[in-house]
Coordinates of C-alpha atoms in Angstrom, one line a residue:
M1 CA 63.0 210.3 110.7
P2 CA 65.0 209.4 113.9
D3 CA 64.2 212.9 115.3
E4 CA 60.5 212.4 114.6
I5 CA 60.5 209.0 116.3
N6 CA 62.3 210.5 119.3
D7 CA 59.7 213.3 119.5
L8 CA 57.0 210.7 119.6
R9 CA 58.8 208.9 122.5
V10 CA 59.2 212.2 124.5
F11 CA 55.6 213.1 124.0
A12 CA 54.4 209.7 125.1
Q13 CA 56.6 210.0 128.2
M14 CA 55.1 213.4 129.0
V15 CA 51.6 212.0 128.7
D16 CA 52.5 208.9 130.7
A17 CA 54.1 211.0 133.5
G18 CA 51.2 213.4 133.7
S19 CA 53.3 216.6 133.8
L20 CA 56.3 218.2 132.2
S21 CA 58.2 218.2 135.5
A22 CA 57.5 214.5 136.2
A23 CA 58.6 213.6 132.6
A24 CA 61.8 215.7 133.1
R25 CA 62.6 213.8 136.3
Q26 CA 62.1 210.4 134.6
T27 CA 64.5 211.3 131.8
D28 CA 67.0 213.2 133.9
G29 CA 66.2 216.4 132.0
S30 CA 64.8 219.8 132.9
T31 CA 61.3 221.0 132.9
A32 CA 62.3 223.9 130.6
A33 CA 63.8 221.5 128.1
M34 CA 60.6 219.5 128.1
S35 CA 58.6 222.6 127.6
R36 CA 60.7 223.6 124.6
R37 CA 60.4 220.1 123.0
L38 CA 56.6 220.3 123.4
A39 CA 56.4 223.8 121.9
A40 CA 58.6 222.8 119.0
L41 CA 56.4 219.8 118.3
E42 CA 53.2 221.8 118.5
K43 CA 54.7 224.4 116.1
R44 CA 55.6 221.7 113.6
L45 CA 52.2 220.2 113.7
G46 CA 50.4 223.5 113.8
V47 CA 48.0 222.5 116.6
R48 CA 48.0 222.7 120.4
L49 CA 48.4 219.2 121.9
V50 CA 48.2 220.0 125.6
T51 CA 46.4 222.4 127.8
R52 CA 48.8 223.4 130.6
T53 CA 48.2 225.3 133.8
S54 CA 50.1 225.3 137.0
R55 CA 48.1 222.4 138.2
R56 CA 46.7 220.7 135.1
F57 CA 48.2 218.8 132.1
E58 CA 45.4 217.7 129.8
L59 CA 45.4 216.5 126.2
T60 CA 43.4 218.4 123.6
A61 CA 41.3 216.4 121.2
E62 CA 44.2 216.7 118.7
G63 CA 46.6 215.7 121.4
A64 CA 44.6 212.6 122.3
L65 CA 44.6 211.5 118.6
F66 CA 48.3 212.2 118.2
H67 CA 49.1 210.3 121.4
E68 CA 47.0 207.3 120.2
R69 CA 48.8 207.3 116.8
A70 CA 52.2 207.8 118.5
L71 CA 51.8 204.8 120.7
A72 CA 50.9 202.7 117.7
I73 CA 53.9 203.9 115.7
L74 CA 56.3 203.4 118.6
Q75 CA 54.9 199.8 119.2
A76 CA 55.5 199.1 115.5
V77 CA 59.0 200.4 115.6
D78 CA 59.8 198.4 118.8
D79 CA 58.3 195.2 117.2
A80 CA 60.4 195.7 114.1
E81 CA 63.6 196.2 116.0
A82 CA 62.8 193.1 118.1
E83 CA 62.1 191.0 115.0
I84 CA 65.3 192.1 113.2
S85 CA 67.3 191.5 116.3
A86 CA 65.9 188.0 116.7
Q87 CA 66.7 187.3 113.0
A88 CA 70.3 188.4 113.7
R89 CA 70.5 185.9 116.5
V90 CA 68.7 183.1 114.7
P91 CA 68.8 183.5 110.8
Q92 CA 65.4 183.1 109.3
G93 CA 63.3 184.0 106.3
L94 CA 63.6 183.3 102.5
I95 CA 66.9 183.2 100.6
C96 CA 66.9 182.8 96.8
I97 CA 69.9 181.0 95.2
G98 CA 70.6 180.7 91.5
A99 CA 73.1 178.3 90.0
P100 CA 73.9 176.5 86.6
S101 CA 71.9 173.4 86.2
E102 CA 74.5 170.7 86.4
I103 CA 76.7 172.0 89.2
G104 CA 73.5 173.2 90.9
R105 CA 72.0 169.7 91.0
K106 CA 75.3 167.9 91.8
Q107 CA 77.1 170.2 94.1
I108 CA 74.8 173.0 95.4
A109 CA 71.6 171.0 96.1
P110 CA 73.3 168.6 98.5
L111 CA 75.0 171.6 100.3
I112 CA 71.6 173.3 100.6
E113 CA 70.2 170.1 102.2
A114 CA 72.9 170.2 104.8
F115 CA 72.5 174.0 105.3
S116 CA 68.8 173.6 105.8
A117 CA 69.3 170.9 108.4
Q118 CA 71.6 173.3 110.3
Y119 CA 69.4 176.4 109.8
P120 CA 65.8 175.1 109.8
E121 CA 64.3 178.6 110.1
V122 CA 65.8 179.6 106.8
E123 CA 63.7 178.8 103.7
V124 CA 65.9 178.2 100.6
R125 CA 64.7 178.5 97.0
L126 CA 67.1 177.1 94.4
V127 CA 66.8 178.3 90.8
L128 CA 68.7 176.3 88.2
S129 CA 69.4 177.7 84.7
D130 CA 71.9 177.2 82.0
I131 CA 71.3 180.8 80.9
G132 CA 73.4 183.1 83.1
L133 CA 71.4 184.3 86.1
D134 CA 71.8 187.9 87.3
V135 CA 71.6 188.6 91.0
I136 CA 69.7 191.9 90.4
D137 CA 67.5 191.2 87.3
D138 CA 66.5 187.7 88.6
N139 CA 65.9 188.9 92.1
L140 CA 68.4 186.6 93.7
D141 CA 70.1 186.9 97.0
V142 CA 73.1 184.9 95.7
A143 CA 73.9 183.9 92.1
L144 CA 76.5 181.1 91.8
R145 CA 78.1 181.4 88.4
I146 CA 81.0 180.2 86.3
G147 CA 83.5 183.1 85.8
L148 CA 83.5 186.7 87.0
P149 CA 80.3 188.7 86.3
P150 CA 80.4 191.5 83.8
D151 CA 78.7 193.8 86.3
T152 CA 81.3 195.6 88.4
G153 CA 78.6 196.8 90.8
V154 CA 78.3 193.5 92.5
I155 CA 80.5 191.5 94.9
A156 CA 82.0 188.2 93.6
K157 CA 83.6 185.7 96.0
R158 CA 85.6 182.8 94.5
L159 CA 84.4 179.5 95.9
L160 CA 86.0 176.8 93.7
S161 CA 88.3 176.3 90.8
S162 CA 88.5 173.2 88.6
R163 CA 90.6 172.2 85.6
R164 CA 88.7 171.1 82.5
I165 CA 89.5 167.9 80.8
V166 CA 88.7 166.2 77.5
C167 CA 86.8 163.0 78.1
A168 CA 84.7 160.4 76.4
A169 CA 82.9 157.1 77.1
P170 CA 84.8 153.9 76.6
D171 CA 82.4 152.9 73.8
Y172 CA 83.3 156.0 71.8
L173 CA 87.0 155.5 72.2
A174 CA 86.7 151.8 71.2
R175 CA 84.9 152.9 67.9
C176 CA 86.8 156.1 67.1
G177 CA 90.2 155.8 68.8
T178 CA 91.8 157.9 71.5
P179 CA 93.3 161.3 70.6
H180 CA 96.9 161.6 71.8
T181 CA 97.5 165.3 70.9
P182 CA 95.2 168.3 70.7
A183 CA 95.8 168.4 66.9
E184 CA 94.1 165.0 66.6
L185 CA 90.8 166.5 67.8
A186 CA 90.2 167.6 64.2
G187 CA 89.4 164.0 63.3
H188 CA 87.0 163.4 66.2
D189 CA 83.3 164.2 66.9
C190 CA 83.4 166.8 69.6
I191 CA 80.2 167.8 71.5
R192 CA 80.2 171.6 71.9
L193 CA 78.5 174.0 74.4
V194 CA 76.4 176.9 73.2
R195 CA 75.7 180.1 75.0
G196 CA 73.3 182.4 73.1
Q197 CA 74.7 182.8 69.6
R198 CA 78.2 181.7 70.7
V199 CA 79.4 178.2 70.0
F200 CA 82.3 177.2 72.2
D201 CA 84.2 175.4 69.5
K202 CA 87.7 176.6 70.4
W203 CA 89.3 174.5 73.1
M204 CA 92.4 175.8 74.9
F205 CA 95.4 173.7 75.9
Q206 CA 98.9 174.2 77.3
E207 CA 101.4 172.7 74.8
D208 CA 105.2 173.1 75.1
G209 CA 104.6 175.8 77.7
R210 CA 102.4 177.8 75.3
R211 CA 98.6 178.3 75.1
R212 CA 97.2 176.7 72.0
E213 CA 93.7 177.1 70.7
V214 CA 92.2 174.2 68.8
Q215 CA 89.2 174.4 66.6
V216 CA 86.8 171.5 67.1
R217 CA 83.8 170.2 65.2
G218 CA 81.0 167.8 65.7
T219 CA 77.5 166.8 65.0
L220 CA 76.0 167.8 68.4
S221 CA 75.9 171.0 70.3
T222 CA 73.7 172.2 73.2
A223 CA 73.1 175.0 75.7
S224 CA 72.6 172.5 78.5
G225 CA 75.6 171.2 80.4
E226 CA 73.6 168.3 81.6
V227 CA 72.6 167.3 78.1
L228 CA 76.2 167.6 76.9
H229 CA 77.3 165.3 79.8
D230 CA 74.6 162.8 79.0
W231 CA 75.6 162.6 75.3
A232 CA 79.2 162.0 76.4
L233 CA 78.1 159.2 78.6
K234 CA 76.2 157.7 75.7
G235 CA 79.3 157.7 73.5
R236 CA 78.2 160.4 71.1
G237 CA 81.5 162.2 71.1
L238 CA 84.4 163.9 73.0
A239 CA 83.4 166.5 75.6
L240 CA 85.3 169.2 77.4
K241 CA 84.0 169.1 81.0
A242 CA 85.0 170.5 84.4
L243 CA 86.4 167.9 86.7
W244 CA 83.9 168.7 89.4
D245 CA 81.1 167.6 87.0
I246 CA 82.5 164.2 86.1
E247 CA 84.6 163.0 89.1
D248 CA 82.3 160.1 89.8
D249 CA 82.1 159.0 86.1
L250 CA 85.9 159.0 85.9
R251 CA 86.2 157.0 89.1
E252 CA 83.7 154.4 88.0
G253 CA 84.9 154.1 84.5
R254 CA 81.9 155.6 82.7
L255 CA 84.1 158.3 81.2
V256 CA 87.8 158.2 80.4
E257 CA 90.2 161.2 80.4
C258 CA 91.9 162.0 77.2
L259 CA 94.9 164.2 76.5
A260 CA 96.0 164.1 80.1
P261 CA 99.5 165.4 79.4
Y262 CA 98.0 168.6 78.0
H263 CA 96.6 171.1 80.5
C264 CA 93.3 172.6 79.6
D265 CA 92.2 175.9 80.9
E266 CA 90.6 176.2 84.4
I267 CA 87.2 177.5 85.3
E268 CA 86.1 179.1 88.6
L269 CA 82.8 179.1 90.5
Y270 CA 81.9 182.5 92.1
A271 CA 79.2 183.5 94.6
V272 CA 77.8 186.8 93.4
F273 CA 75.8 189.1 95.7
A274 CA 74.7 192.7 95.7
N275 CA 76.2 194.4 98.7
R276 CA 78.7 193.0 101.3
R277 CA 77.9 195.7 104.0
H278 CA 74.1 195.1 104.2
L279 CA 73.9 191.3 103.8
S280 CA 71.0 189.8 105.9
P281 CA 72.1 187.3 108.5
R282 CA 70.6 184.4 106.5
V283 CA 72.6 185.3 103.4
R284 CA 75.8 185.8 105.4
V285 CA 75.6 182.4 107.1
F286 CA 74.7 180.7 103.8
L287 CA 77.8 182.2 102.1
D288 CA 80.0 181.2 105.1
F289 CA 78.5 177.7 105.0
V290 CA 79.1 177.2 101.3
E291 CA 82.6 178.7 101.4
Q292 CA 83.6 176.4 104.3
A293 CA 82.1 173.3 102.6
F294 CA 84.1 173.9 99.4
R295 CA 87.3 174.7 101.4
E296 CA 87.0 171.2 103.1
R297 CA 86.6 169.4 99.8
P298 CA 89.3 166.7 99.3

């Protein structure tokens, strides 16, 4: 395709100059080279484009039509290059971001507000879901997800890590008591997270320098992180939550950390995107913005 576009430019220069020799002078080439380019173009098209004599250089009917179409194509190419170059200088256009519901609402939505204020030419669409979003299947520019994606054909950039803690509302602890060891969870009502057919009813702890898996039970389970959080706030049971989801509740006393001496497993937030080499400017500045924002978190 580049050769064909170049042929169109050379032909347009010939017509604009009015002769092969004039076109050659304008392009610092030779008349013979111009003649060969024109002959090769006519051979490829299978028609004569120009009637040439020692004094005259006139377009045939086919040449006039080809010249008209060539000018339109060249203008479209120039416009496209100018538009893309402008976007590279000033990011613009639509970017689609996917995120889990709770962290999306609490952490990502405020960042998008700040990003939009800094880059007003970029339109941001935020998709929230507690079912794992796929950057390809869900037509997303960036998918923010917990844990590494199973697809090795995408790029994953770690943004944030957080320890998980067992927590409960003061009302629940007043009624049911506070567990002091992971083993005591067996006697408590634990709210469990569900993903598809899998129930996350095995909670991991570090005890005496070793990882220990504890089976938990309870009357409530849900696929929604936000519903689980709400049930914990209402005193319906113990919950295993990422610290980033409940920092405000712990600070203001709506939730209380349990089993603090026992380290639970950590979770990580990743930004997943399709191809690092061909990121659009708007996606690149969004990733840089979010990464910087999380890096500056206290």
